[in-house]
Amino acid sequence: MQSSFRNYINGRWETGVTTAISENPSDLGSPVGEYARADVAQTDAAIRAASQASAAWAFTTPQRRADVLDQVGSEILARKEELGDLLAREEGKTLAESIGEAARAGNIFKFFAGEALRAAGEKFASVRPGIEVDVTREPLGVIGIIAPWNFPLAIPAWKIAPALAYGNTVVFKPAELVPACGWALSEIISRAGLPAGAFNLVNGSGRQVGQAIVDSPLVDGISFTGSQATGVQLLKTAAERGAKVQLEMGGKNPLVVLADADLDQAVECAVQGAFFSTGQRCTASSRLIVEAAVHDAFVAKLRERTRALKVGHALGRGTEIGPVASRSQLEQNLGYIEIGRNEGAELVVGGAAVECATPGHYMAPALFVGAPQHRIAREEIFGPVAVVIRADDADHALALANDTPYGLCAGVCTRSLKQATHFKRHLQAGMVMVNLPTAGVDYHVPFGGRKASSHGPREQGRYAAEFYTTVKTAYTSA
Ligand code: NAD
């Protein structure tokens, strides 16, 4: 077991105040490592270092920023198998999914290396004679990055890369479940040529480390991805001191299957969207809204496809569904199976804990047929649990799809261009998919949602500049 997962503060690797073991959810007998946990004082030291490095990094050339980010991206891509192996062991998604996530993280750094060079302003004619107006973007300052456990490389990458590209300094707090991935990413960043303090890693608890970041007057912006409860709480605290906040939170994403859909394609979209990555995606298709004419045929096909999914060790050959990431998440998932049954939903397949060759948090993906008011159809479960809801017709399906407090992603399966266009226009979500799973997005275009799913500007692509920069309007008289 590796035992050197320290924190990175002001250009130095620091032991923590305490340590904790990072578990392997596929094999509880083979933990991933022991990592340092910071306290409030260490977090404050990291924030002070980021603040002191702020001016130096903000005024570096775009070339230097591009070079740093490009180096990080290149190394991640070159080591994607090794990083994928670590991710699979620590978070539990399959090796193929994990390598794909590592590659995505590398590509994100490469993309933002280019964005550092492309940052541009605008020039306006003044309404007054002899005056020129320039509008430029400047770095926000110190960015606190608070990440969840389900994409432990890609989500930190899509926050850290734009923060640094636009000239900000960073204090990064990974989720407690995935310190090793946070450490591995930080270790690569630490060797890429940043000035001391420009990037800092503080592993530790949300209540201590996360809260210290939110509370600090030296932190100018907070980019958070996680649960709605934490996000909303964080927003209130940060708003009191006027910090800029970007929140990406939960989802209860609908996938609508219309009567004219290619049913095999729709089933594939549902399986991938609902169950891959063990359903632990904010964009997971957890509500499958199916027009009455094809409802029974869809359920029959999806039941067989779901039953055949291979649950196993994340590194196992042929594994399609890895373990649930933690014991508490597994208990929560199984609790929702009981809730669904007690409310009268029909459990069609799966839904039980599974024993594999190694002790882990395994569970068979669960498919329910239920009603829109059931809790399993309204609350984010964040596991491999999906519910099919019958819709009378396409209009009813659209109304059901939008009947949720969330608005992250929504999908429709149809062969009709007219319906595809109608749904793209009327689905109340930040991202819409046609004949595709709701989960699985590109890295160079905006990511984010509406309603209770998100707050503040979008992440990723060049839209990321909205959050990580502040606009300056300069007037010059010749
Ligand atoms: P979480 O809210 O429990 O934790 C997220 C992060 O916040 C962790 O790093 C945690 O330590 C930290 N935190 C906890 N309390 C804090 C506090 N008081 N102050 C500051 N930080 C604090 O979420 P999670 O369980 O890690 O992740 C699962 C959730 O994330 C799900 O709801 C999922 O939908 C959501 N998610 C959303 C997106 C998206 O882009 N919309 C992507 C991935 C995950």
Coordinates of C-alpha atoms and ligand atoms in Angstrom, one line a residue:
M1 CA 0.0 0.0 0.0
Q2 CA 1.4 3.4 -1.0
S3 CA 1.6 5.7 2.0
S4 CA 2.8 9.0 0.5
F5 CA -0.3 10.9 -0.4
R6 CA 0.6 14.2 1.2
N7 CA -0.9 17.6 0.7
Y8 CA 0.7 20.2 -1.5
I9 CA 1.0 23.6 0.0
N10 CA 3.0 26.6 -1.2
G11 CA 5.2 24.4 -3.5
R12 CA 5.9 21.8 -0.8
W13 CA 4.6 18.3 0.1
E14 CA 3.3 18.5 3.6
T15 CA 2.1 15.7 5.9
G16 CA -1.4 16.2 7.3
V17 CA -2.6 16.6 10.8
T18 CA -4.2 13.1 10.6
T19 CA -4.3 10.3 8.0
A20 CA -7.0 8.2 6.5
I21 CA -7.2 5.0 4.4
S22 CA -8.5 5.2 0.9
E23 CA -10.6 2.1 0.3
N24 CA -10.9 -0.1 -2.8
P25 CA -14.6 -0.7 -3.3
S26 CA -13.9 -3.8 -5.5
D27 CA -11.7 -5.4 -2.8
L28 CA -12.0 -4.2 0.7
G29 CA -8.9 -6.2 1.6
S30 CA -6.7 -4.2 -0.7
P31 CA -6.9 -0.5 0.2
V32 CA -5.4 2.0 -2.2
G33 CA -3.3 4.0 0.2
E34 CA -3.1 6.2 3.3
Y35 CA -3.4 9.9 2.8
A36 CA -2.8 13.0 4.7
R37 CA -5.8 15.0 6.0
A38 CA -5.4 18.7 6.4
D39 CA -7.0 20.8 9.1
V40 CA -8.3 24.4 9.0
A41 CA -4.8 25.8 9.8
Q42 CA -3.2 24.0 6.9
T43 CA -6.1 25.0 4.6
D44 CA -5.6 28.6 5.6
A45 CA -1.9 28.3 4.8
A46 CA -2.7 26.9 1.3
I47 CA -5.1 29.8 0.8
R48 CA -2.5 32.4 1.9
A49 CA 0.0 30.8 -0.5
A50 CA -2.5 31.0 -3.4
S51 CA -3.2 34.6 -2.5
Q52 CA 0.5 35.5 -2.4
A53 CA 1.1 33.8 -5.8
S54 CA -1.9 35.4 -7.4
A55 CA -0.2 38.5 -8.9
A56 CA 2.8 36.6 -10.2
W57 CA 0.7 34.0 -12.0
A58 CA -1.9 36.5 -13.2
F59 CA 0.7 38.4 -15.1
T60 CA 2.6 35.5 -16.6
T61 CA 2.5 35.3 -20.4
P62 CA -0.2 33.3 -22.1
Q63 CA 2.7 31.2 -23.6
R64 CA 3.9 30.2 -20.1
R65 CA 0.4 29.2 -19.0
A66 CA -0.2 27.3 -22.2
D67 CA 3.1 25.4 -21.7
V68 CA 2.3 24.4 -18.2
L69 CA -1.2 23.1 -19.1
D70 CA 0.1 21.4 -22.2
Q71 CA 2.7 19.6 -20.2
V72 CA 0.1 18.4 -17.6
G73 CA -2.2 17.3 -20.4
S74 CA 0.5 15.4 -22.2
E75 CA 1.6 13.6 -19.1
I76 CA -1.9 12.6 -18.2
L77 CA -2.5 11.2 -21.7
A78 CA 0.8 9.4 -21.7
R79 CA -0.1 7.7 -18.3
K80 CA -3.8 7.2 -18.9
E81 CA -3.6 3.4 -18.4
E82 CA -1.8 3.8 -15.1
L83 CA -4.1 6.6 -13.9
G84 CA -7.1 4.7 -15.1
D85 CA -6.0 1.7 -13.0
L86 CA -5.7 3.9 -9.9
L87 CA -9.1 5.5 -10.6
A88 CA -10.7 2.1 -11.1
R89 CA -9.3 0.8 -7.8
E90 CA -10.3 3.9 -5.8
E91 CA -13.7 4.9 -7.3
G92 CA -14.8 1.5 -8.7
K93 CA -15.8 2.4 -12.3
T94 CA -14.5 -0.2 -14.8
L95 CA -11.0 0.0 -16.2
A96 CA -12.2 1.0 -19.6
E97 CA -14.4 3.8 -18.2
S98 CA -11.5 4.9 -15.9
I99 CA -8.9 5.1 -18.7
G100 CA -11.5 7.0 -20.7
E101 CA -11.9 9.5 -17.8
A102 CA -8.1 9.9 -17.5
A103 CA -7.9 10.6 -21.3
R104 CA -10.7 13.1 -20.9
A105 CA -8.8 14.9 -18.1
G106 CA -5.7 15.0 -20.3
N107 CA -7.6 16.4 -23.3
I108 CA -9.2 19.1 -21.0
F109 CA -5.7 20.4 -20.0
K110 CA -4.7 20.4 -23.7
F111 CA -7.9 22.3 -24.6
F112 CA -7.3 25.0 -22.0
A113 CA -3.6 25.3 -23.0
G114 CA -5.0 26.5 -26.2
E115 CA -7.6 28.7 -24.5
A116 CA -4.8 30.5 -22.6
L117 CA -3.4 31.6 -26.0
R118 CA -6.8 32.5 -27.4
A119 CA -8.0 34.8 -24.6
A120 CA -9.1 38.0 -26.4
G121 CA -10.8 41.3 -25.6
E122 CA -13.1 43.7 -27.5
K123 CA -12.6 47.2 -28.7
F124 CA -15.6 49.6 -28.9
A125 CA -16.0 53.1 -30.3
S126 CA -16.9 55.4 -27.5
V127 CA -20.2 57.4 -27.7
R128 CA -17.9 60.4 -26.8
P129 CA -15.4 61.9 -29.3
G130 CA -11.7 61.0 -29.0
I131 CA -12.2 58.1 -26.6
E132 CA -11.5 54.4 -27.1
V133 CA -13.1 51.6 -25.0
D134 CA -11.4 48.3 -24.4
V135 CA -13.1 45.4 -22.7
T136 CA -10.8 42.7 -21.4
R137 CA -11.0 39.7 -19.1
E138 CA -8.8 39.4 -16.0
P139 CA -8.3 36.5 -13.6
L140 CA -10.7 36.4 -10.7
G141 CA -7.9 35.7 -8.2
V142 CA -7.9 32.7 -5.8
I143 CA -10.2 29.9 -6.8
G144 CA -11.4 27.3 -4.3
I145 CA -12.2 24.0 -6.0
I146 CA -14.4 21.5 -4.1
A147 CA -14.9 18.3 -6.0
P148 CA -17.1 15.2 -5.7
W149 CA -15.9 11.5 -5.8
N150 CA -17.6 10.2 -8.9
F151 CA -15.3 11.7 -11.6
P152 CA -12.1 12.1 -9.5
L153 CA -9.9 13.0 -12.4
A154 CA -12.1 14.7 -15.0
I155 CA -14.1 17.0 -12.7
P156 CA -11.0 18.4 -11.0
A157 CA -9.4 18.8 -14.4
W158 CA -12.3 20.8 -15.8
K159 CA -12.0 23.2 -12.9
I160 CA -8.3 23.4 -12.4
A161 CA -7.3 23.7 -16.1
P162 CA -9.5 26.8 -16.8
A163 CA -8.7 28.4 -13.5
L164 CA -4.9 28.3 -14.2
A165 CA -5.4 29.0 -18.0
Y166 CA -7.0 32.3 -17.2
G167 CA -4.4 33.3 -14.6
N168 CA -6.0 32.3 -11.3
T169 CA -4.4 30.4 -8.5
V170 CA -6.0 27.3 -7.0
V171 CA -6.7 25.6 -3.7
F172 CA -8.1 22.1 -4.6
K173 CA -10.0 19.9 -2.2
P174 CA -10.9 16.4 -3.5
A175 CA -13.7 14.4 -2.1
E176 CA -12.9 12.3 0.9
L177 CA -13.4 9.0 -0.9
V178 CA -10.9 9.7 -3.7
P179 CA -7.7 11.3 -2.2
A180 CA -5.4 9.1 -4.3
C181 CA -6.8 10.4 -7.6
G182 CA -6.6 14.0 -6.3
W183 CA -3.0 13.4 -5.2
A184 CA -2.0 11.8 -8.6
L185 CA -3.4 14.7 -10.6
S186 CA -1.8 17.2 -8.2
E187 CA 1.6 15.4 -8.4
I188 CA 1.6 15.9 -12.2
I189 CA 0.6 19.6 -11.8
S190 CA 3.3 20.1 -9.2
R191 CA 6.1 19.3 -11.7
A192 CA 4.7 21.4 -14.6
G193 CA 6.5 24.7 -13.8
L194 CA 4.0 26.7 -11.8
P195 CA 5.3 29.2 -9.2
A196 CA 5.1 28.0 -5.6
G197 CA 1.6 28.6 -4.2
A198 CA -0.1 28.9 -7.6
F199 CA -1.6 25.4 -7.1
N200 CA -2.3 23.8 -3.8
L201 CA -3.9 20.4 -2.7
V202 CA -5.6 20.0 0.6
N203 CA -7.2 16.6 1.3
G204 CA -9.6 16.5 4.2
S205 CA -13.2 16.7 5.4
G206 CA -15.8 18.9 3.8
R207 CA -16.8 20.3 7.2
Q208 CA -13.3 21.5 8.0
V209 CA -11.2 21.9 4.8
G210 CA -14.2 22.6 2.5
Q211 CA -15.8 25.0 4.9
A212 CA -12.5 26.9 5.5
I213 CA -12.2 27.5 1.8
V214 CA -15.8 28.7 1.6
D215 CA -15.3 31.0 4.6
S216 CA -11.9 32.5 3.7
P217 CA -12.1 36.2 2.6
L218 CA -9.0 35.5 0.5
V219 CA -10.9 33.1 -1.8
D220 CA -12.4 35.1 -4.7
G221 CA -14.4 32.3 -6.4
I222 CA -15.6 28.8 -5.5
S223 CA -16.3 26.1 -8.1
F224 CA -18.2 23.3 -6.4
T225 CA -19.6 20.0 -7.8
G226 CA -21.5 17.8 -5.4
S227 CA -24.8 17.3 -3.8
Q228 CA -27.6 19.9 -3.8
A229 CA -27.7 20.1 0.0
T230 CA -24.0 20.9 0.3
G231 CA -24.1 23.3 -2.7
V232 CA -27.0 25.4 -1.4
Q233 CA -25.4 25.6 2.1
L234 CA -22.1 26.7 0.6
L235 CA -23.8 29.3 -1.6
K236 CA -25.5 31.0 1.4
T237 CA -22.2 31.3 3.3
A238 CA -20.2 32.5 0.2
A239 CA -22.9 35.0 -0.7
E240 CA -22.6 36.7 2.7
R241 CA -19.0 37.7 1.8
G242 CA -19.7 38.3 -1.9
A243 CA -17.6 35.5 -3.3
K244 CA -18.4 34.3 -6.8
V245 CA -19.8 30.8 -6.8
Q246 CA -20.4 28.2 -9.5
L247 CA -22.4 25.1 -8.4
E248 CA -23.0 21.9 -10.3
M249 CA -25.3 19.6 -8.3
G250 CA -27.6 16.7 -8.7
G251 CA -29.9 15.5 -11.5
K252 CA -32.9 13.3 -12.1
N253 CA -32.5 13.1 -15.8
P254 CA -35.3 11.9 -18.1
L255 CA -34.8 9.8 -21.2
V256 CA -38.0 9.9 -23.3
V257 CA -38.7 7.0 -25.6
L258 CA -41.3 7.8 -28.2
A259 CA -43.4 5.3 -30.1
D260 CA -41.4 5.8 -33.3
A261 CA -38.0 5.2 -31.7
D262 CA -35.5 2.5 -32.8
L263 CA -36.2 0.3 -29.8
D264 CA -32.8 -1.4 -29.7
Q265 CA -31.1 1.9 -29.9
A266 CA -33.3 3.3 -27.1
V267 CA -32.6 0.3 -24.9
E268 CA -28.9 0.8 -25.4
C269 CA -29.2 4.5 -24.5
A270 CA -31.1 3.5 -21.4
V271 CA -28.6 0.8 -20.3
Q272 CA -25.6 3.1 -20.8
G273 CA -27.2 6.2 -19.4
A274 CA -28.8 4.5 -16.4
F275 CA -26.2 1.9 -15.3
F276 CA -22.8 2.5 -16.7
S277 CA -20.3 4.0 -14.2
T278 CA -22.6 2.1 -11.8
G279 CA -25.2 4.8 -12.2
Q280 CA -23.0 7.3 -10.3
R281 CA -23.3 10.1 -12.7
C282 CA -25.1 13.4 -12.2
T283 CA -26.2 12.9 -15.8
A284 CA -27.5 9.4 -15.3
S285 CA -30.8 8.5 -17.0
S286 CA -32.7 7.6 -13.9
R287 CA -36.2 8.3 -15.3
L288 CA -37.1 6.3 -18.5
I289 CA -40.3 7.9 -19.8
V290 CA -41.8 5.6 -22.5
E291 CA -44.8 6.1 -24.7
A292 CA -47.6 3.6 -24.0
A293 CA -47.5 2.0 -27.5
V294 CA -43.9 0.7 -26.9
H295 CA -43.8 0.5 -23.1
D296 CA -44.1 -3.2 -22.6
A297 CA -41.8 -4.1 -25.5
F298 CA -39.2 -1.6 -24.2
V299 CA -39.4 -2.9 -20.6
A300 CA -39.1 -6.6 -21.8
K301 CA -36.0 -5.8 -23.9
L302 CA -34.4 -3.6 -21.2
R303 CA -35.1 -6.2 -18.5
E304 CA -33.1 -8.9 -20.4
R305 CA -30.3 -6.5 -21.3
T306 CA -30.1 -5.4 -17.6
R307 CA -30.1 -8.9 -16.3
A308 CA -27.2 -9.8 -18.6
L309 CA -25.0 -7.0 -17.4
K310 CA -21.8 -8.3 -15.8
V311 CA -21.2 -6.9 -12.3
G312 CA -17.7 -7.4 -10.9
H313 CA -14.3 -6.1 -9.9
A314 CA -13.5 -2.8 -11.6
L315 CA -10.3 -4.3 -13.0
G316 CA -12.0 -7.6 -13.9
R317 CA -12.0 -8.7 -17.5
G318 CA -15.5 -8.3 -19.0
T319 CA -16.8 -6.3 -16.1
E320 CA -19.5 -3.9 -17.3
I321 CA -20.7 -2.6 -13.9
G322 CA -18.2 -2.0 -11.2
P323 CA -19.0 -1.8 -7.5
V324 CA -20.8 1.1 -5.8
A325 CA -18.2 3.5 -4.5
S326 CA -18.8 3.2 -0.8
R327 CA -20.7 1.3 1.8
S328 CA -22.9 4.3 2.7
Q329 CA -23.8 4.8 -1.0
L330 CA -24.7 1.0 -1.3
E331 CA -26.9 1.3 1.7
Q332 CA -28.6 4.3 0.3
N333 CA -29.2 2.5 -3.0
L334 CA -30.6 -0.6 -1.3
G335 CA -32.7 1.7 0.9
Y336 CA -34.3 3.2 -2.2
I337 CA -35.1 -0.3 -3.5
E338 CA -37.1 -0.8 -0.4
I339 CA -38.7 2.6 -0.7
G340 CA -39.7 1.8 -4.3
R341 CA -41.2 -1.5 -3.4
N342 CA -43.1 -0.1 -0.4
E343 CA -44.6 2.7 -2.5
G344 CA -45.9 0.1 -5.0
A345 CA -43.4 0.3 -7.8
E346 CA -42.7 -3.0 -9.5
L347 CA -39.1 -4.2 -9.3
V348 CA -38.6 -5.8 -12.7
V349 CA -35.0 -7.0 -12.3
G350 CA -31.9 -6.6 -10.0
G351 CA -31.7 -4.4 -6.9
A352 CA -29.9 -6.8 -4.5
A353 CA -26.4 -6.7 -3.2
V354 CA -24.2 -9.2 -5.1
E355 CA -21.2 -11.3 -3.8
C356 CA -18.2 -11.4 -6.1
A357 CA -14.8 -13.2 -5.7
T358 CA -13.4 -10.3 -3.7
P359 CA -15.4 -8.5 -0.9
G360 CA -16.8 -5.3 -2.2
H361 CA -19.8 -3.0 -2.5
Y362 CA -21.5 -4.9 -5.4
M363 CA -25.1 -4.5 -6.5
A364 CA -27.1 -5.8 -9.4
P365 CA -28.5 -2.8 -11.5
A366 CA -32.2 -2.3 -10.7
L367 CA -35.0 -1.6 -13.0
F368 CA -38.4 -0.5 -11.7
V369 CA -41.7 0.2 -13.4
G370 CA -43.2 3.0 -11.4
A371 CA -45.3 6.1 -11.3
P372 CA -44.2 9.8 -11.6
Q373 CA -45.0 10.5 -7.9
H374 CA -42.8 7.7 -6.5
R375 CA -39.8 8.8 -4.6
I376 CA -37.5 6.7 -6.8
A377 CA -38.8 8.7 -9.7
R378 CA -38.3 12.1 -8.0
E379 CA -35.2 11.9 -5.8
E380 CA -31.6 11.5 -7.0
I381 CA -30.4 8.1 -5.9
F382 CA -26.9 8.2 -7.5
G383 CA -26.7 4.5 -8.1
P384 CA -27.7 1.9 -10.7
V385 CA -31.4 2.3 -10.2
A386 CA -33.8 3.3 -13.0
V387 CA -37.5 3.6 -13.2
V388 CA -39.7 3.3 -16.3
I389 CA -42.7 5.6 -16.4
R390 CA -45.6 5.1 -18.9
A391 CA -46.6 8.2 -20.9
D392 CA -49.9 8.4 -22.8
D393 CA -48.4 10.2 -25.8
A394 CA -45.5 12.5 -26.7
D395 CA -47.0 15.6 -25.1
H396 CA -47.5 13.7 -21.9
A397 CA -43.9 12.4 -22.1
L398 CA -42.6 15.9 -22.4
A399 CA -44.6 17.1 -19.5
L400 CA -43.4 14.2 -17.3
A401 CA -39.8 14.8 -18.4
N402 CA -40.0 18.4 -17.2
D403 CA -41.8 17.6 -14.0
T404 CA -38.8 17.6 -11.8
P405 CA -36.9 20.2 -9.7
Y406 CA -33.7 19.3 -11.6
G407 CA -32.6 20.3 -15.1
L408 CA -29.2 18.9 -15.8
C409 CA -29.6 16.7 -18.9
A410 CA -32.6 15.2 -20.8
G411 CA -32.8 12.9 -23.7
V412 CA -35.3 11.7 -26.4
C413 CA -35.2 8.7 -28.6
T414 CA -37.2 9.2 -31.8
R415 CA -36.9 8.8 -35.6
S416 CA -38.9 12.0 -36.2
L417 CA -37.0 15.2 -37.0
K418 CA -40.1 17.1 -36.0
Q419 CA -40.3 15.5 -32.5
A420 CA -36.5 15.8 -32.0
T421 CA -36.7 19.5 -32.8
H422 CA -39.7 19.9 -30.5
F423 CA -38.1 18.1 -27.6
K424 CA -34.7 19.9 -28.1
R425 CA -36.6 23.2 -27.8
H426 CA -38.9 22.3 -24.9
L427 CA -36.9 20.1 -22.6
Q428 CA -36.0 22.1 -19.5
A429 CA -32.4 21.1 -19.2
G430 CA -29.0 22.5 -19.7
M431 CA -28.0 19.6 -22.0
V432 CA -30.3 17.7 -24.4
M433 CA -29.5 14.4 -26.2
V434 CA -31.3 13.0 -29.2
N435 CA -30.9 9.2 -29.7
L436 CA -28.0 9.3 -27.2
P437 CA -27.6 8.4 -23.5
T438 CA -28.0 11.4 -21.2
A439 CA -24.6 10.7 -19.8
G440 CA -21.5 11.1 -21.9
V441 CA -20.5 14.5 -23.1
D442 CA -17.8 16.3 -25.1
Y443 CA -15.0 18.1 -23.2
H444 CA -14.9 21.3 -25.4
V445 CA -18.5 22.6 -25.1
P446 CA -20.5 23.9 -22.1
F447 CA -21.6 21.6 -19.4
G448 CA -24.2 22.4 -16.8
G449 CA -27.9 22.6 -16.0
R450 CA -30.9 24.6 -15.0
K451 CA -33.3 24.7 -12.0
A452 CA -31.9 23.0 -8.9
S453 CA -29.1 21.3 -10.8
S454 CA -26.8 24.3 -11.3
H455 CA -26.0 27.8 -10.2
G456 CA -23.8 30.3 -11.9
P457 CA -22.0 30.2 -15.3
R458 CA -21.4 27.0 -17.2
E459 CA -18.3 24.8 -17.0
Q460 CA -16.1 23.6 -19.8
G461 CA -15.3 24.9 -23.3
R462 CA -14.7 28.6 -23.8
Y463 CA -17.8 29.3 -21.7
A464 CA -15.7 28.5 -18.7
A465 CA -14.2 32.0 -19.0
E466 CA -17.5 33.4 -17.6
F467 CA -16.7 32.1 -14.2
Y468 CA -12.9 32.2 -14.1
T469 CA -12.5 35.8 -15.2
T470 CA -13.8 39.2 -14.4
V471 CA -14.5 41.8 -17.1
K472 CA -12.6 45.2 -17.1
T473 CA -13.8 48.1 -19.3
A474 CA -11.0 50.6 -19.9
Y475 CA -11.5 54.1 -21.4
T476 CA -8.6 55.9 -23.1
S477 CA -8.5 59.5 -24.3
A478 CA -5.8 60.1 -26.9
Ligands
NAD1 P1 -21.1 16.1 -1.5 O1 -21.9 17.3 -1.6 O2 -21.2 15.2 -0.3 O3 -19.5 16.5 -1.5 C1 -19.0 17.3 -2.5 C2 -17.7 18.0 -2.0 O4 -18.1 18.9 -1.0 C3 -16.8 17.0 -1.3 O5 -15.5 17.4 -1.6 C4 -17.1 17.3 0.2 O6 -16.0 17.1 1.1 C5 -17.4 18.8 0.1 N1 -18.1 19.3 1.3 C6 -19.0 18.7 2.1 N2 -19.5 19.5 3.1 C7 -18.9 20.7 2.8 C8 -19.0 22.0 3.5 N3 -19.8 22.2 4.5 N4 -18.3 23.0 3.0 C9 -17.6 22.8 1.9 N5 -17.4 21.7 1.2 C10 -18.1 20.6 1.7 O7 -21.2 15.3 -2.9 P2 -20.6 13.8 -3.3 O8 -21.3 12.8 -2.5 O9 -19.1 13.9 -3.2 O10 -21.0 13.8 -4.8 C11 -22.2 13.3 -5.3 C12 -23.1 14.4 -5.7 O11 -22.4 15.2 -6.7 C13 -24.4 14.0 -6.4 O12 -25.5 14.7 -5.9 C14 -24.2 14.3 -7.8 O13 -25.3 14.5 -8.6 C15 -23.3 15.5 -7.8 N6 -22.6 15.6 -9.0 C16 -22.9 16.6 -9.8 C17 -22.3 16.8 -11.0 C18 -22.7 18.0 -11.9 O14 -21.9 18.4 -12.7 N7 -23.9 18.4 -11.9 C19 -21.2 16.0 -11.4 C20 -20.8 15.0 -10.5 C21 -21.5 14.8 -9.3

